[in-house]
Coordinates of C-alpha atoms and ligand atoms in Angstrom, one line a residue:
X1 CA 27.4 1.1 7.1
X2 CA 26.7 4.1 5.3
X3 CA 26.9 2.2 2.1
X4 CA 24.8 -0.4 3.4
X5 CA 22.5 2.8 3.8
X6 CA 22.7 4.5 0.7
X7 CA 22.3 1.1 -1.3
X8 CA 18.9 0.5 0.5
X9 CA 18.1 3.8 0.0
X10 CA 18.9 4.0 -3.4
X11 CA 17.1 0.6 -3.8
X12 CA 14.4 1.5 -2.7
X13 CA 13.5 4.5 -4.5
X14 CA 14.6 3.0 -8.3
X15 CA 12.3 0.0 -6.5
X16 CA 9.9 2.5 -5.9
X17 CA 9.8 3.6 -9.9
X18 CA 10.4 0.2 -11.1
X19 CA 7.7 -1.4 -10.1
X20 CA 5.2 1.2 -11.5
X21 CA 4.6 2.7 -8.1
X22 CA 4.7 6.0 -9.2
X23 CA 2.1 6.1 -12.1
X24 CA -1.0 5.6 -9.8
X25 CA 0.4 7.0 -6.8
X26 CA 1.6 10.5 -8.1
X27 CA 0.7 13.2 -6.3
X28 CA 0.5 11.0 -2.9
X29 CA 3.6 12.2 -1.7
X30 CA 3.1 13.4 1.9
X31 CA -0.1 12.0 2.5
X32 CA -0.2 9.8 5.7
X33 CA -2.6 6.7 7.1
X34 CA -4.4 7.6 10.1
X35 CA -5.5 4.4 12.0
X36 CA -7.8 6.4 15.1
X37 CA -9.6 4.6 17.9
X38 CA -12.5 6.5 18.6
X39 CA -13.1 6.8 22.5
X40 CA -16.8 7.5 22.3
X41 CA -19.9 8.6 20.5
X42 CA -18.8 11.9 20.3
X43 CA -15.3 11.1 18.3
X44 CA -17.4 8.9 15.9
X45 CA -19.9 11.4 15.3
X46 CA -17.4 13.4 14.6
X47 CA -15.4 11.3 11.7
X48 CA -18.5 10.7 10.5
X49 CA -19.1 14.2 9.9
X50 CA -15.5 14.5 8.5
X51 CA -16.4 11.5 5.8
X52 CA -19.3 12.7 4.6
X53 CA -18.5 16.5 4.5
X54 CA -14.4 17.0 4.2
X55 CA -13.7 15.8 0.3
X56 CA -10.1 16.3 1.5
X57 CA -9.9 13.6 3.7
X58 CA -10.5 10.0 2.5
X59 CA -11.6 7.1 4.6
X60 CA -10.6 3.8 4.0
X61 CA -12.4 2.1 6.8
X62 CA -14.6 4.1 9.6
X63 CA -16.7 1.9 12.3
X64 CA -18.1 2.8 15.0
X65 CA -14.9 1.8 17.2
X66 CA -12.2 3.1 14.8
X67 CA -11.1 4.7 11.4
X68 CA -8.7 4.4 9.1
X69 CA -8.2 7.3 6.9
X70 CA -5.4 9.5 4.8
X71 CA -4.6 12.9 5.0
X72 CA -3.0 15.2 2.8
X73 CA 0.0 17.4 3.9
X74 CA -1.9 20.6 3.4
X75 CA -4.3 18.9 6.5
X76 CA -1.7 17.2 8.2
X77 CA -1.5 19.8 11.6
X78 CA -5.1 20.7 11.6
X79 CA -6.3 17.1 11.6
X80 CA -4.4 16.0 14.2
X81 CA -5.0 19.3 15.8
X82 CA -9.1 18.1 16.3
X83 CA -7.9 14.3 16.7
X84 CA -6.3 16.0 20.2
X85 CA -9.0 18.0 21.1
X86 CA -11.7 14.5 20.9
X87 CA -8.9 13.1 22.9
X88 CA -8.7 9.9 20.9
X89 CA -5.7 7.6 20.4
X90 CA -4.4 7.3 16.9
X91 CA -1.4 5.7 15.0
X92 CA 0.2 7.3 11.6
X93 CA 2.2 5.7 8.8
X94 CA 3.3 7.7 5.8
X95 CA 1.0 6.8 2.8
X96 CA 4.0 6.4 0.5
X97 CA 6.0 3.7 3.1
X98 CA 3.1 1.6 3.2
X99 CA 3.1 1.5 -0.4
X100 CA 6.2 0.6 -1.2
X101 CA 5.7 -2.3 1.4
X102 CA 2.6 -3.4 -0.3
X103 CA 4.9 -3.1 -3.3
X104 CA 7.5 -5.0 -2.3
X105 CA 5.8 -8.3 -1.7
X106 CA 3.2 -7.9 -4.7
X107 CA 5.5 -10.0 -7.3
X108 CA 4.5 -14.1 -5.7
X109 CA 6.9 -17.3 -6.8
X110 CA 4.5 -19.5 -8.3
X111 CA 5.6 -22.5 -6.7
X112 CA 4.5 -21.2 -3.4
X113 CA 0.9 -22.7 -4.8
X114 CA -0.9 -25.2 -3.0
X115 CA 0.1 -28.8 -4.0
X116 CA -3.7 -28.7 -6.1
X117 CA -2.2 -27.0 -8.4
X118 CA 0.7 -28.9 -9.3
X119 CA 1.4 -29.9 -12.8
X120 CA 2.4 -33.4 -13.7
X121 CA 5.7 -33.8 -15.7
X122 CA 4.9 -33.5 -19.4
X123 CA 5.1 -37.0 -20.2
X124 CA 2.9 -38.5 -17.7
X125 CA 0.6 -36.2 -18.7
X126 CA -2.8 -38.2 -20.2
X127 CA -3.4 -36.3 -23.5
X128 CA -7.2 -35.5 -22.1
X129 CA -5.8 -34.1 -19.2
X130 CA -3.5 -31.6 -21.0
X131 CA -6.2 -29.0 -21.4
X132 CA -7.6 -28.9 -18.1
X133 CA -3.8 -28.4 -17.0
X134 CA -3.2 -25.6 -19.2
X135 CA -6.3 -23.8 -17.8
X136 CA -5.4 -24.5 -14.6
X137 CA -1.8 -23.0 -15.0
X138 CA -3.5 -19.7 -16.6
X139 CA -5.7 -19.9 -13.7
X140 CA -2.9 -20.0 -11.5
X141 CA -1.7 -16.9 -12.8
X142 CA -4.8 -15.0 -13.0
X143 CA -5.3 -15.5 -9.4
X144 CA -1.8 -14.2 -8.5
X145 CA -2.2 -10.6 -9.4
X146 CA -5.0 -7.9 -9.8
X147 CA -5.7 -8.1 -14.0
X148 CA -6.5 -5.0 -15.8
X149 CA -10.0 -4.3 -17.2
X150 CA -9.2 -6.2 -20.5
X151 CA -7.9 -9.2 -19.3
X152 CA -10.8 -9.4 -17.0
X153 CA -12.7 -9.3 -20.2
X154 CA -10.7 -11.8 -21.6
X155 CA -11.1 -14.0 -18.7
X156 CA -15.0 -13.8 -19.0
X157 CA -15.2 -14.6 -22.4
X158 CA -12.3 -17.1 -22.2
X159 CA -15.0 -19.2 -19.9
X160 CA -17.6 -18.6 -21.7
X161 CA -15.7 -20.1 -25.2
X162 CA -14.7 -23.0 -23.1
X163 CA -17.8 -24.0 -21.2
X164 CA -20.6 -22.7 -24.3
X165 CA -23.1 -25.1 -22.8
X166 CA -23.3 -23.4 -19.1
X167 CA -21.7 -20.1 -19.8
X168 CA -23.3 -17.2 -21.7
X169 CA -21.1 -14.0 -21.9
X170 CA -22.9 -10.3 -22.2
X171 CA -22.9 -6.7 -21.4
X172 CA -25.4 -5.1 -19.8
X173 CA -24.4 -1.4 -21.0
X174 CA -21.7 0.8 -20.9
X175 CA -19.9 2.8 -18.4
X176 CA -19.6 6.6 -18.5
X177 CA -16.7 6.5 -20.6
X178 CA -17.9 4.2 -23.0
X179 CA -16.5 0.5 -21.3
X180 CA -18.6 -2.7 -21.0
X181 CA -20.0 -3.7 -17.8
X182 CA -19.5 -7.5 -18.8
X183 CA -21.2 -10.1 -17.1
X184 CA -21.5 -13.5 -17.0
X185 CA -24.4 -16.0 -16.6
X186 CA -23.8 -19.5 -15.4
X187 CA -26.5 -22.3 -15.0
X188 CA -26.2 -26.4 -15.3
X189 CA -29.5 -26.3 -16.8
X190 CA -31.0 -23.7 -19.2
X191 CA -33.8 -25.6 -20.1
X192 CA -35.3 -25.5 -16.6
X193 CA -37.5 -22.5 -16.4
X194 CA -38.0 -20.5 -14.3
X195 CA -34.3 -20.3 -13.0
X196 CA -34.0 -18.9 -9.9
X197 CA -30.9 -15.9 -10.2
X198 CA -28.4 -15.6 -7.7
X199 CA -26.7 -11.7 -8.3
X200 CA -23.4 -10.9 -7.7
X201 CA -21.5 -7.8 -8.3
X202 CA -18.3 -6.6 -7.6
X203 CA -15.7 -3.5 -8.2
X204 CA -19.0 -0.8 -7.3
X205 CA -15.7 1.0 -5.9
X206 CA -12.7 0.9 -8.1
X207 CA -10.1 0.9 -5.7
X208 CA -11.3 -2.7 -3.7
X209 CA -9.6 -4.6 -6.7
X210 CA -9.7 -7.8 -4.7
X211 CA -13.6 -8.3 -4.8
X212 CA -13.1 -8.0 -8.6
X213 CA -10.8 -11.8 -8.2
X214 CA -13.1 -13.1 -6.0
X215 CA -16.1 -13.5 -8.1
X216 CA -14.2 -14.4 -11.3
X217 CA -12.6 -17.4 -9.2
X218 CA -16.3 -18.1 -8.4
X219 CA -16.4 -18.7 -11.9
X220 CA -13.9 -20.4 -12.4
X221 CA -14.2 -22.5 -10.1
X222 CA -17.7 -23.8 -10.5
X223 CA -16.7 -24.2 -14.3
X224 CA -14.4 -26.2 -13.4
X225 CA -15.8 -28.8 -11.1
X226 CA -19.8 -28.2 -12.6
X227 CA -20.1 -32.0 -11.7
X228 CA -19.5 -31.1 -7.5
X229 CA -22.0 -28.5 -7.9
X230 CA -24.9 -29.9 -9.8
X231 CA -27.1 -29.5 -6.1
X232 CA -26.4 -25.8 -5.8
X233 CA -26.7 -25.2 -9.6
X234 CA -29.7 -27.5 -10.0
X235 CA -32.6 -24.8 -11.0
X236 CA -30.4 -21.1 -10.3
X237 CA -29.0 -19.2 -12.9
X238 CA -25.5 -17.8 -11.2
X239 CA -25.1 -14.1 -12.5
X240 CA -22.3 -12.4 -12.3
X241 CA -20.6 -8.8 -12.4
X242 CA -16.9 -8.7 -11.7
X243 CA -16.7 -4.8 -12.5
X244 CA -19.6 -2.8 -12.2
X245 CA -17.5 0.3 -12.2
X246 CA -15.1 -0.4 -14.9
X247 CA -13.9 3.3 -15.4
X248 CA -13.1 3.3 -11.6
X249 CA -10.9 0.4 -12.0
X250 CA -9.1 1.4 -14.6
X251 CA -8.4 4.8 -13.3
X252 CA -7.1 3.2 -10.1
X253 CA -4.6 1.3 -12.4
X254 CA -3.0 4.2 -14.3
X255 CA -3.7 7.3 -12.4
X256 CA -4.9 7.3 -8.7
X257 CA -4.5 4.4 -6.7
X258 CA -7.2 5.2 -3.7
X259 CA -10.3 6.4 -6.8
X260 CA -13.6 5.5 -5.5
X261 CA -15.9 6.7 -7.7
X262 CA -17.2 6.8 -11.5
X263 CA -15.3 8.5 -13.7
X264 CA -18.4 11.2 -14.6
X265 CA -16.8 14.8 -15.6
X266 CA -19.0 17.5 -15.3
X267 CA -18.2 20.2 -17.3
X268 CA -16.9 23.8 -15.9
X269 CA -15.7 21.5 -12.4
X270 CA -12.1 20.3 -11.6
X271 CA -14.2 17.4 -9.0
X272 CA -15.6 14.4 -10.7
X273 CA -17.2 11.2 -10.1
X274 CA -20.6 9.9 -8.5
X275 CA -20.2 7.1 -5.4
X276 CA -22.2 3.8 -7.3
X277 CA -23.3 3.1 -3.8
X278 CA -24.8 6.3 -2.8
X279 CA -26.6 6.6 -6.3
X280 CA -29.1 3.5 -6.0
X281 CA -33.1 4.8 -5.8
X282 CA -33.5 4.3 -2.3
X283 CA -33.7 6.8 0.6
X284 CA -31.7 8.7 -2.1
X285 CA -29.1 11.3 -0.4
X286 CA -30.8 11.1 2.8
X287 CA -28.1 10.2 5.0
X288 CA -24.2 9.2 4.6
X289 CA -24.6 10.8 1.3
X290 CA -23.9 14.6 0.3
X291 CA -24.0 16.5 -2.9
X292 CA -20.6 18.2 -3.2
X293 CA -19.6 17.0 -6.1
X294 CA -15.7 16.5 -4.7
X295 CA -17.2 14.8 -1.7
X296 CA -15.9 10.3 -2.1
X297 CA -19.8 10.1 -1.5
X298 CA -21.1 12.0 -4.1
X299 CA -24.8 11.0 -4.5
X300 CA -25.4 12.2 -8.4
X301 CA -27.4 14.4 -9.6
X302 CA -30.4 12.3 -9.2
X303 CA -31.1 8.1 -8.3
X304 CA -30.2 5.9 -10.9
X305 CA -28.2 9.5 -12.9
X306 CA -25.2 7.0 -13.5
X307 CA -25.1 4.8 -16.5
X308 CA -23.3 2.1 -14.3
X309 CA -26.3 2.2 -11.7
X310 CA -28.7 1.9 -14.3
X311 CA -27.5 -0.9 -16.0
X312 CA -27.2 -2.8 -12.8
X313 CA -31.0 -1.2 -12.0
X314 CA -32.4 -2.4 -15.5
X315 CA -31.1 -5.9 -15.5
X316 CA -32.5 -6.5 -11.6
X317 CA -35.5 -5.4 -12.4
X318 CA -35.9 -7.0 -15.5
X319 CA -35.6 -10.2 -13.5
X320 CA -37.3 -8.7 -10.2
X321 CA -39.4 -12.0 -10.1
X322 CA -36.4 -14.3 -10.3
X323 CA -33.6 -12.7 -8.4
X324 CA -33.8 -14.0 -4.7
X325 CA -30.0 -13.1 -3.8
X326 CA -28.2 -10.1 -4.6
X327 CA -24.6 -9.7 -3.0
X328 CA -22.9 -6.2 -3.4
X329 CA -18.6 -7.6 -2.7
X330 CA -16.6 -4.2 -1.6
X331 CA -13.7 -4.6 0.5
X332 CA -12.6 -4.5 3.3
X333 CA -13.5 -4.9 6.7
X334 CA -14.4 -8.8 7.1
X335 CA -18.3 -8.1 7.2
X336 CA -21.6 -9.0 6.1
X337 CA -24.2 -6.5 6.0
X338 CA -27.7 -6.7 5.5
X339 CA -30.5 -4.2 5.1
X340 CA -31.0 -1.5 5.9
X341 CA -28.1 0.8 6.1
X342 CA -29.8 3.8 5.4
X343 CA -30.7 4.8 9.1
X344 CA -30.1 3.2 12.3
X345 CA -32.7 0.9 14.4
X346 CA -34.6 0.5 10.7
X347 CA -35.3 -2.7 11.1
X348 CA -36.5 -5.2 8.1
X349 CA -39.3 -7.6 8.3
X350 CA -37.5 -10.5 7.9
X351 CA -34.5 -9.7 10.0
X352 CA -34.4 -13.1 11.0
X353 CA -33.7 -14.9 8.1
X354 CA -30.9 -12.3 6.8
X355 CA -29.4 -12.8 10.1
X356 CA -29.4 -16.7 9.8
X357 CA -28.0 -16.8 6.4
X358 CA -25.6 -14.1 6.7
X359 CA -24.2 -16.2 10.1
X360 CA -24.1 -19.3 8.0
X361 CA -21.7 -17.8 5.2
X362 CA -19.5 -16.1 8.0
X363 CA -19.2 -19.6 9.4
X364 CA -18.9 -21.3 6.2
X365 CA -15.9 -18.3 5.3
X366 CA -14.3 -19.3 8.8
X367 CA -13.8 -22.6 7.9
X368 CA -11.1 -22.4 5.2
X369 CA -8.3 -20.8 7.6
X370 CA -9.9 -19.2 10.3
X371 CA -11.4 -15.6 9.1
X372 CA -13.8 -13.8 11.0
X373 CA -16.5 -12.3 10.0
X374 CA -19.1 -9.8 11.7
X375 CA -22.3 -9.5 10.6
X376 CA -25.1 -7.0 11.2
X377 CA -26.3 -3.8 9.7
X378 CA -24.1 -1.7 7.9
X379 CA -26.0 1.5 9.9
X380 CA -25.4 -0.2 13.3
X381 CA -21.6 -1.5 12.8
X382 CA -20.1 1.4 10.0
X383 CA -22.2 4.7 9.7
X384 CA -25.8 5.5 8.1
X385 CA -25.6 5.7 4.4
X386 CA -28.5 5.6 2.1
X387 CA -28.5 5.3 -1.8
X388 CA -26.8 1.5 -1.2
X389 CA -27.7 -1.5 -3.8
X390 CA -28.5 -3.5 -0.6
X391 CA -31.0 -1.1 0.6
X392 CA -32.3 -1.0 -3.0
X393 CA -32.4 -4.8 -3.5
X394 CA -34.2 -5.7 -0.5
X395 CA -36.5 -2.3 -0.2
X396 CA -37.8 -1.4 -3.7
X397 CA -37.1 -4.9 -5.4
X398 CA -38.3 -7.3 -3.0
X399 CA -35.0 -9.2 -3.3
X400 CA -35.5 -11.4 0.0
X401 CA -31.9 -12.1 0.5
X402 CA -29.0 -9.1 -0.3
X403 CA -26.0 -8.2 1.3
X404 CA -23.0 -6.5 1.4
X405 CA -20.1 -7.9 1.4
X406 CA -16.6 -6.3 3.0
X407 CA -13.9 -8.8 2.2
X408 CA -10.8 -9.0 4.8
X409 CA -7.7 -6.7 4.3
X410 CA -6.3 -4.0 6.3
X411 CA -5.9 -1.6 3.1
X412 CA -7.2 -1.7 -0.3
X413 CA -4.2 -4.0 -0.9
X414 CA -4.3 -7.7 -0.4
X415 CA -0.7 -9.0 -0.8
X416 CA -0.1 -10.8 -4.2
X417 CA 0.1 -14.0 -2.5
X418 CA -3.2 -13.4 -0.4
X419 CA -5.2 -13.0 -3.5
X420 CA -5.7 -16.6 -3.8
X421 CA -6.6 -17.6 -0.2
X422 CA -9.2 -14.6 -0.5
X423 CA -10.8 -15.9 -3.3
X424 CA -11.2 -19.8 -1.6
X425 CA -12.4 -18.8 1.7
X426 CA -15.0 -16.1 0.1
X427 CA -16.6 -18.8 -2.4
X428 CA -16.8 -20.9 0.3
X429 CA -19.1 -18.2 1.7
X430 CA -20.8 -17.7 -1.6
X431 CA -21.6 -21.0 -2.2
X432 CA -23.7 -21.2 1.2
X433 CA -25.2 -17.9 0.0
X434 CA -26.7 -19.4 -3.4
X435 CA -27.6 -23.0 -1.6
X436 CA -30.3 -20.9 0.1
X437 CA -31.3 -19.4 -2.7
X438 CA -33.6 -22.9 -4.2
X439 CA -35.7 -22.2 -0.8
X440 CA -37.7 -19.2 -2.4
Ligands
0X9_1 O1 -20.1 2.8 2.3 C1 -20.2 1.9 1.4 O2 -20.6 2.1 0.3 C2 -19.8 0.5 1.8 N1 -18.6 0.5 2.5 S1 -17.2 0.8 1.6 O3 -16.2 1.0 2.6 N2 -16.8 -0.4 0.7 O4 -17.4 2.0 0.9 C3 -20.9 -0.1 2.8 C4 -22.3 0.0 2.3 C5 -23.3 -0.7 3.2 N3 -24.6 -0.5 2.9 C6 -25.4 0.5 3.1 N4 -25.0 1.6 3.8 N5 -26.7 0.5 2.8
ZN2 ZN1 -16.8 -0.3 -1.3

């Protein structure tokens, strides 16, 4: 027995260092997940405060029914010192167990793939087919784990090389330190004019890595099968922003796993970073939003300050007159919120139609396994917080249909295997998304 114990033991931490736990997960040690029901209006108000004003706690998740958050040791007695005093029912995990349960099932057997993707044997193999299989086995791959910020590059332009007739492959700036905020644009038909655009960015926070996949397999997957999708494509120009915050991302890949923000540095302060979302030129830091510069929703120094907002800012309204959907992807939460966020019972003229379309994507998501969606404003289901591209879209830009997207997950960490069944049902949702998009 007590070998049985010190081999799983000792398993488990060479595990731990093996499988490159440690590099963006150092100095985690100690923290723990706080999963806390929140009894009333009170206990919300309350972690509300705490989100927007504590930079030492970080929330993953915070609705008006519960939150999920982590703690650091140094907080660890104090927290759950006021968590007693609201009187609210909460559940704990330590940080560094989840992890190295996310860990653990992160590396996925291939051959677990739906039957699609089978390969024939080589030699019945028709020699036209042979390329379409070998992008389809690469695909396979892609899909099966979260790619770093150059093979998501490499991916892009990949596409664009293969399908030169539909795909153009650009950049619409740089990040603060200098990266490429890539983007693609897809459309059956360039020499229809004016194209309708359908906008769709992901990665605003670089910790939701799974958004990131979802919008590259959009890609992919209407590349693929352009012929089933000539209706949807038939006058609107797809355009598409896997990583708006590429900085973010990478940082979340070498050096802190739960990184929200940019990566600004300001000089003279050990805090850094500006929250994407809380930067965008509308209702600018008035609520949800604070100006600690430590605080996970740092508003910037002014709207639009961040290079990666005002690339995103330029291109939309650049093409103000042609954009009529713009879907911000963050994760997770399984919702779909549409305007406005910044302040509660603010309601938008045209409620009525976000609400339809937003219902018909949820229902459309459902339909691949079962996944449910809520949908609403973010302001009445999470918490007020301005500076939000939605807000921005549908407010200052006249963008009649923009969301936000939360995609499903119970941590920043959809399993390895997941990855793929998260990218189907969601472009099953974005496709009924950009099919209403021909109606303005
Ligand atoms: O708070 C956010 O930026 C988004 N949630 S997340 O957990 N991914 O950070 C929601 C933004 C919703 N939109 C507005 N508040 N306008
Ligand atoms: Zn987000």
């Amino acid at each position: 027995m007590w070998q049985g114990i010190v081999c799983s033991l000792a398993l488990c931490l060479v595990g731990l260092a093996d499988l490159g736990i440690a590099n963006n997960l150092a100095g985690y040690e100690g923290y723990t997940k706080y999963t806390v029901q929140h009894g009333d209006e009170d206990a919300f108000k309350y972690m509300v405060d705490l989100q927007t004003n504590d930079a030492e706690l970080d929330f993953w998740l915070l609705t008006r029914n519960s939150s999920v958050l982590t703690v650091s040791p140094r907080r660890k007695t104090q927290f759950e010192a006021s968590l007693s005093s609201l009187g609210v029912s909460y559940e704990m995990q330590p940080l560094m167990e989840l992890m190295a349960a996310l860990q653990a099932n992160s590396s996925f057997a291939e051959d677990n793939y739906d039957a699609e993707y089978e390969e024939c044997q080589q030699e019945e193999c028709e020699e036209a087919e042979r390329p379409r299989r070998r992008a389809r086995r690469q695909a396979r791959g892609f899909f099966s784990h979260y790619p770093r910020y150059h093979e998501v590059l490499s991916f892009m332009s990949g596409l664009a090389a293969r399908y030169p007739q539909y795909c153009r492959y650009e950049s619409l700036g740089r990040s603060n330190e200098g990266r490429h905020i890539a983007a693609l644009s897809i459309s059956l038909n360039s020499r229809v004019r004016p194209r309708r655009v359908a906008y769709i960015q992901a990665a605003t926070h670089g910790r939701e890595w799974i958004t990131t996949q979802t919008v590259l397999y959009l890609a992919y997957e209407l590349l693929s099968n352009l012929r089933a999708f000539t209706r949807v494509l038939q006058d609107v120009e797809i355009f598409l922003v896997p990583l708006v915050n590429p900085d973010g991302y990478e940082y979340t890949h070498t050096t802190d796993r739960f990184w929200r923000k940019n990566r600004h540095r300001y000089a003279g302060h050990s805090c850094s970073g500006v929250d994407i979302n809380r930067n965008f030129g509308n209702h600018w830091n008035y609520q949800g939003a604070s100006q600690n510069l430590c605080s996970e929703v740092y508003s910037g120094t002014a709207p639009n300050s961040e290079p990666e907002t005002s690339a995103v800012v330029r291109y939309l309204e650049f093409n103000r007159n042609r954009v009529k959907l713009s879907l911000d992807v963050h994760s997770f939460g399984k919702f779909i919120f549409y305007p406005y966020g910044y302040a509660k019972n603010t309601v938008p003229p045209t409620v009525g139609t976000l609400r339809s379309v937003a219902l018909r994507a949820a229902n459309q998501i459902g339909r691949y396994r079962g996944t449910r969606y809520t949908t609403g404003t973010s302001a009445s289901i999470l918490y007020e917080a301005s500076g939000s591209l939605d807000d921005f879209a549908y407010g200052n830009l006249g963008i009649p249909l923009s969301y936000t997207l939360e995609l499903p997950g119970d941590e920043f960490h959809v399993p390895a295997h997941d990855i793929i069944h998260v990218c189907k049902e969601t472009f099953a949702g974005f496709i009924e998304f950009i099919r209403h998009v021909s109606l303005y």
